[in-house]
Amino acid sequence: MPLATESPQTIDTYLSELPLNQKTALNHLRQVIQDAAAEATECIAYQVPTFRLYDLMLVSFGAAKKHCAFYPGTKAISDNEAALARFDTSKGTIRFQPDDPISDHLIRDIVHRRAAENKARFLKRKFKKLMV
């Protein structure tokens, strides 16, 4: 959740309100996500920066007073349990310090897998509509 009291309308606004170390870490995370899922769109959902793909939530990220967070979902965390062992994780959240971020490789891998899951869900819904 952002540190400001008002809900931001854009990711740029959200990031502009953060301390420099968090802003830098989350801007980098944002770039890695954009590179891994160029077709995803940005928005603010639940008061945090979010990427959507196939009209479904892909991943989100945010900042709290003492850490940054990446929100890829529960399955992504359980699928990468060993790689995430040094981070605090729970209920779809990976917490990290701005000076000790999640590796770009792992972020890309998680985003690619989430994108594939979203595409499969989208195609399944589309197929069901055609069958009705």
PDB file of C-alpha atoms in Angstrom:
ATOM      1  CA  MET A   1       0.000   0.000   0.000  1.00  0.00           C
ATOM      2  CA  PRO A   2       1.368   3.405  -0.822  1.00  0.00           C
ATOM      3  CA  LEU A   3       2.740   5.549   1.938  1.00  0.00           C
ATOM      4  CA  ALA A   4       0.533   8.504   0.924  1.00  0.00           C
ATOM      5  CA  THR A   5      -3.009   8.826   2.203  1.00  0.00           C
ATOM      6  CA  GLU A   6      -4.675   9.442  -1.180  1.00  0.00           C
ATOM      7  CA  SER A   7      -5.047   6.620  -3.653  1.00  0.00           C
ATOM      8  CA  PRO A   8      -2.862   7.254  -6.733  1.00  0.00           C
ATOM      9  CA  GLN A   9      -4.404   7.045 -10.195  1.00  0.00           C
ATOM     10  CA  THR A  10      -1.265   5.946 -12.079  1.00  0.00           C
ATOM     11  CA  ILE A  11       1.838   3.907 -11.402  1.00  0.00           C
ATOM     12  CA  ASP A  12       3.998   6.964 -11.997  1.00  0.00           C
ATOM     13  CA  THR A  13       2.084   8.858  -9.302  1.00  0.00           C
ATOM     14  CA  TYR A  14       2.333   5.895  -6.932  1.00  0.00           C
ATOM     15  CA  LEU A  15       6.094   5.692  -7.409  1.00  0.00           C
ATOM     16  CA  SER A  16       6.621   9.449  -7.149  1.00  0.00           C
ATOM     17  CA  GLU A  17       5.394   9.389  -3.548  1.00  0.00           C
ATOM     18  CA  LEU A  18       7.952   6.812  -2.371  1.00  0.00           C
ATOM     19  CA  PRO A  19      11.387   7.246  -0.798  1.00  0.00           C
ATOM     20  CA  LEU A  20      14.187   7.121  -3.389  1.00  0.00           C
ATOM     21  CA  ASN A  21      15.408   3.605  -2.497  1.00  0.00           C
ATOM     22  CA  GLN A  22      11.929   2.100  -2.871  1.00  0.00           C
ATOM     23  CA  LYS A  23      11.182   4.136  -5.994  1.00  0.00           C
ATOM     24  CA  THR A  24      14.400   2.910  -7.614  1.00  0.00           C
ATOM     25  CA  ALA A  25      13.801  -0.744  -6.701  1.00  0.00           C
ATOM     26  CA  LEU A  26      10.175  -0.697  -7.836  1.00  0.00           C
ATOM     27  CA  ASN A  27      10.952   1.168 -11.065  1.00  0.00           C
ATOM     28  CA  HIS A  28      13.430  -1.581 -11.868  1.00  0.00           C
ATOM     29  CA  LEU A  29      10.887  -4.272 -11.004  1.00  0.00           C
ATOM     30  CA  ARG A  30       8.341  -2.484 -13.215  1.00  0.00           C
ATOM     31  CA  GLN A  31      10.793  -2.479 -16.138  1.00  0.00           C
ATOM     32  CA  VAL A  32      11.545  -6.190 -15.763  1.00  0.00           C
ATOM     33  CA  ILE A  33       7.816  -6.965 -15.723  1.00  0.00           C
ATOM     34  CA  GLN A  34       7.221  -4.754 -18.792  1.00  0.00           C
ATOM     35  CA  ASP A  35      10.052  -6.484 -20.655  1.00  0.00           C
ATOM     36  CA  ALA A  36       8.727  -9.936 -19.742  1.00  0.00           C
ATOM     37  CA  ALA A  37       5.108  -9.145 -20.678  1.00  0.00           C
ATOM     38  CA  ALA A  38       5.170  -6.286 -23.168  1.00  0.00           C
ATOM     39  CA  GLU A  39       1.511  -6.835 -24.064  1.00  0.00           C
ATOM     40  CA  ALA A  40       0.351  -6.374 -20.460  1.00  0.00           C
ATOM     41  CA  THR A  41      -1.340  -3.129 -19.451  1.00  0.00           C
ATOM     42  CA  GLU A  42      -0.656  -1.102 -16.338  1.00  0.00           C
ATOM     43  CA  CYS A  43      -3.244   0.061 -13.856  1.00  0.00           C
ATOM     44  CA  ILE A  44      -3.797   0.645 -10.160  1.00  0.00           C
ATOM     45  CA  ALA A  45      -5.801  -2.116  -8.503  1.00  0.00           C
ATOM     46  CA  TYR A  46      -6.392  -2.434  -4.778  1.00  0.00           C
ATOM     47  CA  GLN A  47      -4.290   0.743  -4.414  1.00  0.00           C
ATOM     48  CA  VAL A  48      -1.103  -0.837  -5.818  1.00  0.00           C
ATOM     49  CA  PRO A  49       0.541  -0.903  -9.258  1.00  0.00           C
ATOM     50  CA  THR A  50      -0.791  -3.830 -11.241  1.00  0.00           C
ATOM     51  CA  PHE A  51      -0.249  -5.399 -14.634  1.00  0.00           C
ATOM     52  CA  ARG A  52      -3.197  -6.976 -16.425  1.00  0.00           C
ATOM     53  CA  LEU A  53      -3.079  -9.439 -19.302  1.00  0.00           C
ATOM     54  CA  TYR A  54      -6.077 -10.947 -21.107  1.00  0.00           C
ATOM     55  CA  ASP A  55      -8.254  -8.831 -18.836  1.00  0.00           C
ATOM     56  CA  LEU A  56      -6.929 -10.713 -15.803  1.00  0.00           C
ATOM     57  CA  MET A  57      -4.544  -9.601 -13.058  1.00  0.00           C
ATOM     58  CA  LEU A  58      -1.025 -10.682 -13.975  1.00  0.00           C
ATOM     59  CA  VAL A  59       1.152  -9.365 -11.108  1.00  0.00           C
ATOM     60  CA  SER A  60       1.255  -6.387  -8.768  1.00  0.00           C
ATOM     61  CA  PHE A  61       3.885  -4.685  -6.667  1.00  0.00           C
ATOM     62  CA  GLY A  62       4.006  -2.131  -3.906  1.00  0.00           C
ATOM     63  CA  ALA A  63       5.766  -0.523  -0.999  1.00  0.00           C
ATOM     64  CA  ALA A  64       5.172  -0.562   2.726  1.00  0.00           C
ATOM     65  CA  LYS A  65       6.951   1.421   5.396  1.00  0.00           C
ATOM     66  CA  LYS A  66       9.815  -1.070   5.841  1.00  0.00           C
ATOM     67  CA  HIS A  67       9.863  -3.159   2.641  1.00  0.00           C
ATOM     68  CA  CYS A  68       8.825  -3.558  -0.985  1.00  0.00           C
ATOM     69  CA  ALA A  69       6.539  -6.310  -2.173  1.00  0.00           C
ATOM     70  CA  PHE A  70       5.840  -8.300  -5.321  1.00  0.00           C
ATOM     71  CA  TYR A  71       2.413  -9.919  -5.617  1.00  0.00           C
ATOM     72  CA  PRO A  72       2.498 -12.770  -8.163  1.00  0.00           C
ATOM     73  CA  GLY A  73      -0.051 -15.028  -6.469  1.00  0.00           C
ATOM     74  CA  THR A  74       0.132 -18.083  -4.256  1.00  0.00           C
ATOM     75  CA  LYS A  75       0.919 -20.622  -6.990  1.00  0.00           C
ATOM     76  CA  ALA A  76       3.914 -18.625  -8.210  1.00  0.00           C
ATOM     77  CA  ILE A  77       5.326 -18.644  -4.701  1.00  0.00           C
ATOM     78  CA  SER A  78       4.787 -22.363  -4.112  1.00  0.00           C
ATOM     79  CA  ASP A  79       6.277 -23.144  -7.556  1.00  0.00           C
ATOM     80  CA  ASN A  80       9.442 -21.182  -6.653  1.00  0.00           C
ATOM     81  CA  GLU A  81       9.740 -22.018  -2.971  1.00  0.00           C
ATOM     82  CA  ALA A  82      13.471 -22.855  -3.044  1.00  0.00           C
ATOM     83  CA  ALA A  83      14.427 -19.746  -5.036  1.00  0.00           C
ATOM     84  CA  LEU A  84      12.405 -17.565  -2.656  1.00  0.00           C
ATOM     85  CA  ALA A  85      13.670 -19.146   0.589  1.00  0.00           C
ATOM     86  CA  ARG A  86      15.604 -16.008   1.634  1.00  0.00           C
ATOM     87  CA  PHE A  87      12.528 -13.773   1.281  1.00  0.00           C
ATOM     88  CA  ASP A  88       9.537 -13.332   3.547  1.00  0.00           C
ATOM     89  CA  THR A  89       6.556 -14.823   1.675  1.00  0.00           C
ATOM     90  CA  SER A  90       2.905 -15.370   2.468  1.00  0.00           C
ATOM     91  CA  LYS A  91      -0.451 -15.555   0.685  1.00  0.00           C
ATOM     92  CA  GLY A  92       0.816 -14.560  -2.754  1.00  0.00           C
ATOM     93  CA  THR A  93       3.241 -11.912  -1.479  1.00  0.00           C
ATOM     94  CA  ILE A  94       7.035 -11.742  -1.684  1.00  0.00           C
ATOM     95  CA  ARG A  95       8.527  -9.075   0.588  1.00  0.00           C
ATOM     96  CA  PHE A  96      12.002  -7.755  -0.128  1.00  0.00           C
ATOM     97  CA  GLN A  97      14.305  -4.919   0.833  1.00  0.00           C
ATOM     98  CA  PRO A  98      15.064  -2.307  -1.848  1.00  0.00           C
ATOM     99  CA  ASP A  99      18.796  -3.072  -1.583  1.00  0.00           C
ATOM    100  CA  ASP A 100      18.181  -6.858  -1.800  1.00  0.00           C
ATOM    101  CA  PRO A 101      15.691  -7.353  -4.651  1.00  0.00           C
ATOM    102  CA  ILE A 102      14.349 -10.494  -6.264  1.00  0.00           C
ATOM    103  CA  SER A 103      16.524 -11.539  -9.221  1.00  0.00           C
ATOM    104  CA  ASP A 104      15.492 -10.336 -12.667  1.00  0.00           C
ATOM    105  CA  HIS A 105      15.657 -13.918 -13.929  1.00  0.00           C
ATOM    106  CA  LEU A 106      13.180 -15.119 -11.308  1.00  0.00           C
ATOM    107  CA  ILE A 107      10.835 -12.177 -11.924  1.00  0.00           C
ATOM    108  CA  ARG A 108      10.848 -12.894 -15.688  1.00  0.00           C
ATOM    109  CA  ASP A 109      10.211 -16.583 -15.063  1.00  0.00           C
ATOM    110  CA  ILE A 110       7.282 -15.857 -12.740  1.00  0.00           C
ATOM    111  CA  VAL A 111       5.781 -13.296 -15.149  1.00  0.00           C
ATOM    112  CA  HIS A 112       6.103 -15.680 -18.122  1.00  0.00           C
ATOM    113  CA  ARG A 113       4.380 -18.455 -16.185  1.00  0.00           C
ATOM    114  CA  ARG A 114       1.620 -16.124 -14.977  1.00  0.00           C
ATOM    115  CA  ALA A 115       1.143 -14.895 -18.573  1.00  0.00           C
ATOM    116  CA  ALA A 116       0.745 -18.482 -19.776  1.00  0.00           C
ATOM    117  CA  GLU A 117      -1.796 -19.144 -17.008  1.00  0.00           C
ATOM    118  CA  ASN A 118      -3.751 -16.013 -17.959  1.00  0.00           C
ATOM    119  CA  LYS A 119      -3.759 -16.968 -21.633  1.00  0.00           C
ATOM    120  CA  ALA A 120      -5.035 -20.461 -20.813  1.00  0.00           C
ATOM    121  CA  ARG A 121      -7.826 -19.038 -18.622  1.00  0.00           C
ATOM    122  CA  PHE A 122      -8.740 -16.501 -21.317  1.00  0.00           C
ATOM    123  CA  LEU A 123      -8.898 -19.156 -24.049  1.00  0.00           C
ATOM    124  CA  LYS A 124     -10.931 -21.481 -21.828  1.00  0.00           C
ATOM    125  CA  ARG A 125     -13.496 -18.703 -21.201  1.00  0.00           C
ATOM    126  CA  LYS A 126     -13.596 -17.830 -24.888  1.00  0.00           C
ATOM    127  CA  PHE A 127     -14.076 -21.484 -25.839  1.00  0.00           C
ATOM    128  CA  LYS A 128     -16.924 -21.876 -23.314  1.00  0.00           C
ATOM    129  CA  LYS A 129     -18.704 -18.852 -24.814  1.00  0.00           C
ATOM    130  CA  LEU A 130     -18.424 -20.365 -28.293  1.00  0.00           C
ATOM    131  CA  MET A 131     -19.916 -23.641 -27.063  1.00  0.00           C
ATOM    132  CA  VAL A 132     -23.021 -21.983 -25.592  1.00  0.00           C
TER     133      VAL A 132
END
